[in-house]
Structure formats: C-alpha cells, structure tokens
Tab-separated table of N, CA and C in Angstrom:
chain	number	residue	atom	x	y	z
A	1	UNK	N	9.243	10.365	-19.123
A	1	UNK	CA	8.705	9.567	-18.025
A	1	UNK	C	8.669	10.445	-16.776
A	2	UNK	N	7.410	10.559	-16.084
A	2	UNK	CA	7.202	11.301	-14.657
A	2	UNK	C	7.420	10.424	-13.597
A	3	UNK	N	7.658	11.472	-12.309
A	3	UNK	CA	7.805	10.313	-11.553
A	3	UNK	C	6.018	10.720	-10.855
A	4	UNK	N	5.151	9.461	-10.298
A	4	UNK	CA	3.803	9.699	-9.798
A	4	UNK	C	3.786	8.990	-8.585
A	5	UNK	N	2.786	9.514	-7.619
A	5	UNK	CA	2.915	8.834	-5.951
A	5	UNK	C	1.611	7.433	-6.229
A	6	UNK	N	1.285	6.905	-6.276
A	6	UNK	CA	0.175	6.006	-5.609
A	6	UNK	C	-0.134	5.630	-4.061
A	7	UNK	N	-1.479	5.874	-4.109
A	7	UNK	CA	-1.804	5.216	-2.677
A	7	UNK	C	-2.535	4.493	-2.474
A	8	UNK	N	-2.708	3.800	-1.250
A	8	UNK	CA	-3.524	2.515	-1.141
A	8	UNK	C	-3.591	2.403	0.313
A	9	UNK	N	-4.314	0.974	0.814
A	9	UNK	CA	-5.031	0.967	2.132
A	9	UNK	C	-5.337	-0.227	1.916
A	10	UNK	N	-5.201	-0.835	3.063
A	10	UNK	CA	-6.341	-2.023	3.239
A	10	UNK	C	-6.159	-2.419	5.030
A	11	UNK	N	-7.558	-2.686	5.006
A	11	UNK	CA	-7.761	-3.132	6.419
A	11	UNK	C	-7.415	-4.741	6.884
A	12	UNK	N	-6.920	-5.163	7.714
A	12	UNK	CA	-6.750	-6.280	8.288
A	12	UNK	C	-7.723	-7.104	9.066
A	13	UNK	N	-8.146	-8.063	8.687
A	13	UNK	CA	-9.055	-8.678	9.902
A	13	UNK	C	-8.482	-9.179	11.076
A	14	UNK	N	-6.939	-9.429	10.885
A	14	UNK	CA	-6.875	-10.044	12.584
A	14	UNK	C	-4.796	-9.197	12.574
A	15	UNK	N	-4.266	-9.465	13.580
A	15	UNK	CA	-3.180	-9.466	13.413
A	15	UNK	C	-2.267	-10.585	13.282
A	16	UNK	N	-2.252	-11.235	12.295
A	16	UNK	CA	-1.325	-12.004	12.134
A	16	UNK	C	-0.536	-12.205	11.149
A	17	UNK	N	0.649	-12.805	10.851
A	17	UNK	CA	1.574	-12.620	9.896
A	17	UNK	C	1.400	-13.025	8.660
A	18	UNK	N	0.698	-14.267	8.497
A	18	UNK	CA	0.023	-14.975	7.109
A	18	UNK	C	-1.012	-13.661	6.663
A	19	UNK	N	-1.922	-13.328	7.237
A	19	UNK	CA	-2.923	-13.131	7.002
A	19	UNK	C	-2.200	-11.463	6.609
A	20	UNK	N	-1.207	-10.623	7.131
A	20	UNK	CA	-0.936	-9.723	6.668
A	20	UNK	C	-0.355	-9.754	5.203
A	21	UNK	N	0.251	-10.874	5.461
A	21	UNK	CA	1.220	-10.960	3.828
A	21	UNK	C	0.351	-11.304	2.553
A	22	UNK	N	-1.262	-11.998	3.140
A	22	UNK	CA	-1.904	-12.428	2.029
A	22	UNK	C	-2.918	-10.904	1.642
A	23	UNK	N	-2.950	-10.398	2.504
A	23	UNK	CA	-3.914	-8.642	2.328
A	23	UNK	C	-2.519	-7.951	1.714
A	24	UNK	N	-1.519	-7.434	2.156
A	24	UNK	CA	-0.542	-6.759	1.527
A	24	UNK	C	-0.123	-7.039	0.134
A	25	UNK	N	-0.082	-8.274	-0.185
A	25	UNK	CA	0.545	-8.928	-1.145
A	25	UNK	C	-0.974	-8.504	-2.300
A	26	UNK	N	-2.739	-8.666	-2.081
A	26	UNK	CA	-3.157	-8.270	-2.696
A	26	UNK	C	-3.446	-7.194	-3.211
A	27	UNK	N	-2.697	-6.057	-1.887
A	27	UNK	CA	-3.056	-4.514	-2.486
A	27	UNK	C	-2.154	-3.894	-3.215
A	28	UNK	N	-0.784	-4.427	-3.133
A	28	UNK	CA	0.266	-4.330	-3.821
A	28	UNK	C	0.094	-5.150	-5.120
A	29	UNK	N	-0.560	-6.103	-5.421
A	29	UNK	CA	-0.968	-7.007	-6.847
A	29	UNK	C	-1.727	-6.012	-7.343
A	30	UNK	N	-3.211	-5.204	-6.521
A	30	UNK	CA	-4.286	-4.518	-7.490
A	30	UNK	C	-3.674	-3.173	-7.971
A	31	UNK	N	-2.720	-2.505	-6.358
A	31	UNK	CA	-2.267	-1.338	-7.661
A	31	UNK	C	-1.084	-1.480	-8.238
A	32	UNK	N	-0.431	-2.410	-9.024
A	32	UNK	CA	0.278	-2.428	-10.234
A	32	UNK	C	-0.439	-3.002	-11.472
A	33	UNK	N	-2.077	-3.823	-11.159
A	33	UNK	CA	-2.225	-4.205	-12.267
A	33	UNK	C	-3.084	-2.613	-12.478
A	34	UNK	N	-4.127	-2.505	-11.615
A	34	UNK	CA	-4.853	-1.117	-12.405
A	34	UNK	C	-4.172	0.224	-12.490
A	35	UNK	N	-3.112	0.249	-12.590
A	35	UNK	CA	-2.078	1.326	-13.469
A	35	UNK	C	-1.087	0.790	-14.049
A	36	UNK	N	-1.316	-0.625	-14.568
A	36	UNK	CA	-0.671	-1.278	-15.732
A	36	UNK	C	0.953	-1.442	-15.209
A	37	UNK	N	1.064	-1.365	-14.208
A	37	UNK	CA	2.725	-1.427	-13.467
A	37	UNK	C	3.422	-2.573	-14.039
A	38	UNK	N	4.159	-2.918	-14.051
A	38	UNK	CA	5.438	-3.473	-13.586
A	38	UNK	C	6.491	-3.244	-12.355
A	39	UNK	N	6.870	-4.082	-11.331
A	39	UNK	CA	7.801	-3.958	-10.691
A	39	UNK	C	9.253	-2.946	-11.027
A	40	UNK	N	9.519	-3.329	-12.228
A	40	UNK	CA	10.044	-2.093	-12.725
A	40	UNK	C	10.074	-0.783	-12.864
A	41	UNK	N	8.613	-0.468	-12.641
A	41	UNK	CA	8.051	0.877	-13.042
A	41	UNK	C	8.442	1.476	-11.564
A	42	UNK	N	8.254	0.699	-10.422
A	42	UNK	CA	8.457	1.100	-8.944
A	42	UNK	C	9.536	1.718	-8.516
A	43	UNK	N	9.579	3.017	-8.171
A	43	UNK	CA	10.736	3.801	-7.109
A	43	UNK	C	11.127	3.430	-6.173
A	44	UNK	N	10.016	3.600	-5.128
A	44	UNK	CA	10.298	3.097	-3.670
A	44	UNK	C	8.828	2.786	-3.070
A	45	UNK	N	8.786	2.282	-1.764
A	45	UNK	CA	7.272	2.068	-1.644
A	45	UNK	C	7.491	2.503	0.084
A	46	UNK	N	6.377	3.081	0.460
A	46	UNK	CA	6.357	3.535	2.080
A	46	UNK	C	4.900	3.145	2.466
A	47	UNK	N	5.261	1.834	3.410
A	47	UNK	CA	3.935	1.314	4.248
A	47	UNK	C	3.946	2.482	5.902
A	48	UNK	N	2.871	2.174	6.099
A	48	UNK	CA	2.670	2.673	7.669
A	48	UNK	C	1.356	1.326	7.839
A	49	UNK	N	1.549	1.074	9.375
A	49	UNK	CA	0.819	0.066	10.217
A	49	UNK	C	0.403	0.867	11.180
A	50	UNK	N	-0.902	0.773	11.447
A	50	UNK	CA	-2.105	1.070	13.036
A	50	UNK	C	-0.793	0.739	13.971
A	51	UNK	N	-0.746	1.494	14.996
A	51	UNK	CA	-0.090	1.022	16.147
A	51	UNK	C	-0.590	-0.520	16.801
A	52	UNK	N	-1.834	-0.957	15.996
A	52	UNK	CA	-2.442	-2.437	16.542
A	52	UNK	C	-1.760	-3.673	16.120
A	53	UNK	N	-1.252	-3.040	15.072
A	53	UNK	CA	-0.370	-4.070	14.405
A	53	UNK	C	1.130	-4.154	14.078
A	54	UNK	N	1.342	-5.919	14.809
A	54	UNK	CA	2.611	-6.313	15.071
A	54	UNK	C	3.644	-7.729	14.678
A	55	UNK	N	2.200	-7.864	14.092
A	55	UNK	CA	3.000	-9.689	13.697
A	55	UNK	C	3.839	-9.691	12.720
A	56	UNK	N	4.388	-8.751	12.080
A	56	UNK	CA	5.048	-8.292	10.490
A	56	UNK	C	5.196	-7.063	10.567
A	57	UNK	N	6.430	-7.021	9.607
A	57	UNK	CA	6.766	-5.384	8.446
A	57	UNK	C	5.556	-6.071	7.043
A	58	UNK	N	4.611	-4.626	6.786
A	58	UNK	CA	4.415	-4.990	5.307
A	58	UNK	C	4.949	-5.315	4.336
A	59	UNK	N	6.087	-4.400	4.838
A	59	UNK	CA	7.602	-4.490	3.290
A	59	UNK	C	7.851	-6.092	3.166
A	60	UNK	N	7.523	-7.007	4.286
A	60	UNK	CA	8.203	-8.295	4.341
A	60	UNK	C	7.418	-9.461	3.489
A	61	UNK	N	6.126	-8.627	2.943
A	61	UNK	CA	5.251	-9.319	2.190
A	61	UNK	C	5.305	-9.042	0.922
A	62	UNK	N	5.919	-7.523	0.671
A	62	UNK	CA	6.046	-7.309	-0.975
A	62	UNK	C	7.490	-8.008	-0.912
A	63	UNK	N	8.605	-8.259	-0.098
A	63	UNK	CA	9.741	-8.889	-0.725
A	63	UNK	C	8.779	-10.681	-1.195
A	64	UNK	N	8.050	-11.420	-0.502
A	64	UNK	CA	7.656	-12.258	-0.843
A	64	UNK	C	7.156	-12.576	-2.131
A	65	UNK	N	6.307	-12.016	-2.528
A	65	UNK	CA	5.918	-11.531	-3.947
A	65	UNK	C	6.474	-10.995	-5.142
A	66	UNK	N	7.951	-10.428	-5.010
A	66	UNK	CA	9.337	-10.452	-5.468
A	66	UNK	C	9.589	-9.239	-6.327
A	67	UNK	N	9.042	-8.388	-5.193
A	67	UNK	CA	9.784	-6.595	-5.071
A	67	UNK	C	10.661	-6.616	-4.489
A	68	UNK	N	11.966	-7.484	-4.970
A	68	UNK	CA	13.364	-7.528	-4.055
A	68	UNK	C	14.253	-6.439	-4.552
A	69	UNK	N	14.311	-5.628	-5.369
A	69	UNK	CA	14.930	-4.661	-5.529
A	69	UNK	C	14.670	-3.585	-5.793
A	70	UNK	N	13.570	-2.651	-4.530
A	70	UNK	CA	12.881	-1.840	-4.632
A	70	UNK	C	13.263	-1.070	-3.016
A	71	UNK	N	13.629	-0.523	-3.131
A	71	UNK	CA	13.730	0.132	-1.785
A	71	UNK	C	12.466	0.392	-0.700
A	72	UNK	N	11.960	-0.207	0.235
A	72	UNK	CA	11.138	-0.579	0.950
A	72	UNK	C	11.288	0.484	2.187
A	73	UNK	N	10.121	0.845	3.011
A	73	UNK	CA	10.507	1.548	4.461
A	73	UNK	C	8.845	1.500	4.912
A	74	UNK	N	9.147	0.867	6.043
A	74	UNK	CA	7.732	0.774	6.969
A	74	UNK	C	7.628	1.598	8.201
A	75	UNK	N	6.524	2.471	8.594
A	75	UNK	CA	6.607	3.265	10.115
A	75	UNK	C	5.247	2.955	10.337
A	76	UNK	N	5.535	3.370	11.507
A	76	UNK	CA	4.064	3.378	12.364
A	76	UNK	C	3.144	4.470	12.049
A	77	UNK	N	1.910	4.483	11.642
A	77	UNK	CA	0.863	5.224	11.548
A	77	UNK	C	0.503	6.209	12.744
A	78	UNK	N	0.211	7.360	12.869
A	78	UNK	CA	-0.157	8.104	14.175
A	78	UNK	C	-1.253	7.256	14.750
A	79	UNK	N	-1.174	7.307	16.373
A	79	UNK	CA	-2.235	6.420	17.011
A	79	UNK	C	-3.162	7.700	17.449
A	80	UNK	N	-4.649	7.817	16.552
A	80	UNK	CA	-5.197	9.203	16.769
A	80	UNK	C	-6.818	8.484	17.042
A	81	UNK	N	-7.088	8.478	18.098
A	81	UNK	CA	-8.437	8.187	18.647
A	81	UNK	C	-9.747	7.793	18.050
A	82	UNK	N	-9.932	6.836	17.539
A	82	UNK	CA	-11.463	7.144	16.380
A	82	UNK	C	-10.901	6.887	15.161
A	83	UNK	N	-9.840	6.196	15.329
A	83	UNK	CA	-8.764	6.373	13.632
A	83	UNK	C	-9.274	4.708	13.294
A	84	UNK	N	-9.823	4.316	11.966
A	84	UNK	CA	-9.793	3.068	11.670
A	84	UNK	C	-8.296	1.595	12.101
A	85	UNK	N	-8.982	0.584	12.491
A	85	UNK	CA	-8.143	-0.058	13.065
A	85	UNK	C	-7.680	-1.270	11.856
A	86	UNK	N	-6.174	-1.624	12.639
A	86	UNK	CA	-5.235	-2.629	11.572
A	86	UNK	C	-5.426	-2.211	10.407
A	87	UNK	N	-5.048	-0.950	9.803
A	87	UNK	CA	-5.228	-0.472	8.446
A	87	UNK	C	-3.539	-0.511	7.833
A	88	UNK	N	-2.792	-1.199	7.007
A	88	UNK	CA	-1.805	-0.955	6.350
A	88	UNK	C	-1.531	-0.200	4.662
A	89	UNK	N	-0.957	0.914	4.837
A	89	UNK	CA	-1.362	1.951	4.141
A	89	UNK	C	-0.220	1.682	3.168
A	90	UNK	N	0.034	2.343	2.194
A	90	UNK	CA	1.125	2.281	1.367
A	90	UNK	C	1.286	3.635	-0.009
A	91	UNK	N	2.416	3.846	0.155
A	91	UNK	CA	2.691	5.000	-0.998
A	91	UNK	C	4.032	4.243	-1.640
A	92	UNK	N	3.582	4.600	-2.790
A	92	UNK	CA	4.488	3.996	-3.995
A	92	UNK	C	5.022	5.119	-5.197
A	93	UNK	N	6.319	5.468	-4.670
A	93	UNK	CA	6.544	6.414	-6.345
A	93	UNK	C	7.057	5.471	-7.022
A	94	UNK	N	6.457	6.034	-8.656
A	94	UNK	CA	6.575	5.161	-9.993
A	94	UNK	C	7.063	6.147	-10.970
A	95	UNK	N	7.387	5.083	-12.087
A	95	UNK	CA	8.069	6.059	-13.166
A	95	UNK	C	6.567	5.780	-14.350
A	96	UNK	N	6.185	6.754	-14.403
A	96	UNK	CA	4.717	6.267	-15.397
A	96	UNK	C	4.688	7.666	-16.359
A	97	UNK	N	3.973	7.164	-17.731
A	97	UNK	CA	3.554	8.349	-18.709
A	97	UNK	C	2.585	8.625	-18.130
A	98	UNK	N	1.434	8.499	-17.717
A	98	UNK	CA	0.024	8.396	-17.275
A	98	UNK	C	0.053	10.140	-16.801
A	99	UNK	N	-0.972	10.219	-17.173
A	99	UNK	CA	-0.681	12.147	-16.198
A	99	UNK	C	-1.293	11.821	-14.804
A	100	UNK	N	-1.121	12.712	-13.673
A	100	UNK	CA	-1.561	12.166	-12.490
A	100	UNK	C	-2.670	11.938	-12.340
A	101	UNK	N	-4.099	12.257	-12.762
A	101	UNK	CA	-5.060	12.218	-13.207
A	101	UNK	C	-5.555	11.188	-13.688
A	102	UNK	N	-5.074	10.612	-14.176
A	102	UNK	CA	-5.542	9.033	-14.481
A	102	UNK	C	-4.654	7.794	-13.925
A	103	UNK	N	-4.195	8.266	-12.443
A	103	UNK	CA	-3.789	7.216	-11.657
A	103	UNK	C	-3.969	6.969	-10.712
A	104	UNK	N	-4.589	5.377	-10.976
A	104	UNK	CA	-5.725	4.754	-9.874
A	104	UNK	C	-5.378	4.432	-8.381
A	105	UNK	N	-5.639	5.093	-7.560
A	105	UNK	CA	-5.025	5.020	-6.070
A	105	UNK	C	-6.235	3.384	-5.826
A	106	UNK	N	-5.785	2.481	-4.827
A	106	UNK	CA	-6.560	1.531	-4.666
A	106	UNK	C	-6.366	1.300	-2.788
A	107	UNK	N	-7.811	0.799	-2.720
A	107	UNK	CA	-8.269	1.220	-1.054
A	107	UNK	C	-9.082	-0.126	-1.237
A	108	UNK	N	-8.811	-1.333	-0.752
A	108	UNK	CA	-9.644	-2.217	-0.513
A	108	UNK	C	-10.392	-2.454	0.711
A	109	UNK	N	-11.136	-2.983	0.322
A	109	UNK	CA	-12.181	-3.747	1.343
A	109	UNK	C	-13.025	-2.250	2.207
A	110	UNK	N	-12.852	-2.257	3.621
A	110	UNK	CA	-13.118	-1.420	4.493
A	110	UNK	C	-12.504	-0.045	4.448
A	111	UNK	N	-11.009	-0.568	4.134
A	111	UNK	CA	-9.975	0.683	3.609
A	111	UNK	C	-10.833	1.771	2.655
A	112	UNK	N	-11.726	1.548	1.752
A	112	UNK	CA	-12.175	2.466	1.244
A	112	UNK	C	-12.702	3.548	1.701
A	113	UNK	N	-13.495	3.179	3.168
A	113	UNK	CA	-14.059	4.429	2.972
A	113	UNK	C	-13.133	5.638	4.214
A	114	UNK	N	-11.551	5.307	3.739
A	114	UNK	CA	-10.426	6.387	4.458
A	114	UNK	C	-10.656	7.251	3.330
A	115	UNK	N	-10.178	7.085	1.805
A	115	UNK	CA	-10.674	7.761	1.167
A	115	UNK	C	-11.566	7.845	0.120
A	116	UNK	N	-12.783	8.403	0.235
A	116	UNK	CA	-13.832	8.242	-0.702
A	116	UNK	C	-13.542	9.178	-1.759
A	117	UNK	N	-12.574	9.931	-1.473
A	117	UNK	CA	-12.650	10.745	-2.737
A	117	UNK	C	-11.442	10.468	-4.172
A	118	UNK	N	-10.609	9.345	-3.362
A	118	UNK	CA	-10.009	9.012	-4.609
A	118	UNK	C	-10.283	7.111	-4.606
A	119	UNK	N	-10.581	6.998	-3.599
A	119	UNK	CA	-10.190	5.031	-3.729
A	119	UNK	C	-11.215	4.639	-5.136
A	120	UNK	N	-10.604	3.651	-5.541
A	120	UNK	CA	-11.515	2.759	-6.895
A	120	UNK	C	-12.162	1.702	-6.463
C-alpha cells in the first residue's frame, strides 16, 4: 500500500456556513467515490480558504459527514491579486494501490479551470 496526495477545489457562491458545508461536503463525497476511497483509506486532509472566506473551517464540514477520525488542518490561502475568489482547496494523503497516475484529482464547478491540467 502507497501513500498518494489528492487534490481538489471548489468554488463557493456566497460566504456562508450552510452553503460551505454543502460544497465541501460534495467535493470531499466526489473525491473518495472517483478513487474508490473509503474514509479509511484517508491519512490526513489539508483545506486552505480565499482570504474572502469566513463563515466556517472546511474541516468543520468533513467532521459533519463523519471524517471524525482523520486528522484535519485548515489555513488560509495566499491573498495574490487576480487569484480566483471563495475557492476552498483541499489535499488529502491516502493509503491506495492505484499508481499515482491513475488518481483522480477533482475540481468542481468553476474550480476547474485552477487546474486544467489535472481536474476531471
């Protein structure tokens, strides 16, 4: 078993706390199902938030969804001029056979086009 990073993105439409936990909670649902995860499979997970956003920790939406025993850590994103706004980002090491190469980083909605060269 390797250990592999995943990444992900998704943009926010407003700042608020429901509305973060229901976007977080889906980007954290799409990448464990399209690399076949389990909560189990999860190391640790590292969000970063736009300096725009304040109504929530992301981490406070995967404990909702019941990644309660996963070591969690949220920071602030660099505030860099021209940088897409309310974007909550996330890196996840996992314990997976998969070679890195066939593991699906997921970038929803608007989030995609941060990265076009790996998002699905």
């Amino acid at each position: 078993m390797a250990v592999r990073a995943v990444r992900g993105a998704v943009q926010l439409d407003r700042d608020e706390a429901g509305h973060m936990d229901e976007q977080v909670a889906a980007l954290l649902t799409a990448l464990l199902e399209r690399n076949g995860l389990s909560t189990d499979d999860l190391i640790s997970i590292w969000f970063t938030a736009t300096p725009d956003l304040h109504s929530d920790f992301p981490a406070a939406a995967a404990r909702k969804i019941g990644i309660v025993d996963v070591p969690l850590i949220c920071a602030q994103e660099l505030d860099i001029g021209g940088a897409m706004p309310r974007v909550v980002r996330v890196l996840a090491h996992i314990e997976s056979d998969k070679p890195r190469a066939d593991i699906n980083h997921v970038y929803l909605g608007a989030a995609a086009a941060l990265r076009k060269d790996i998002a699905q």
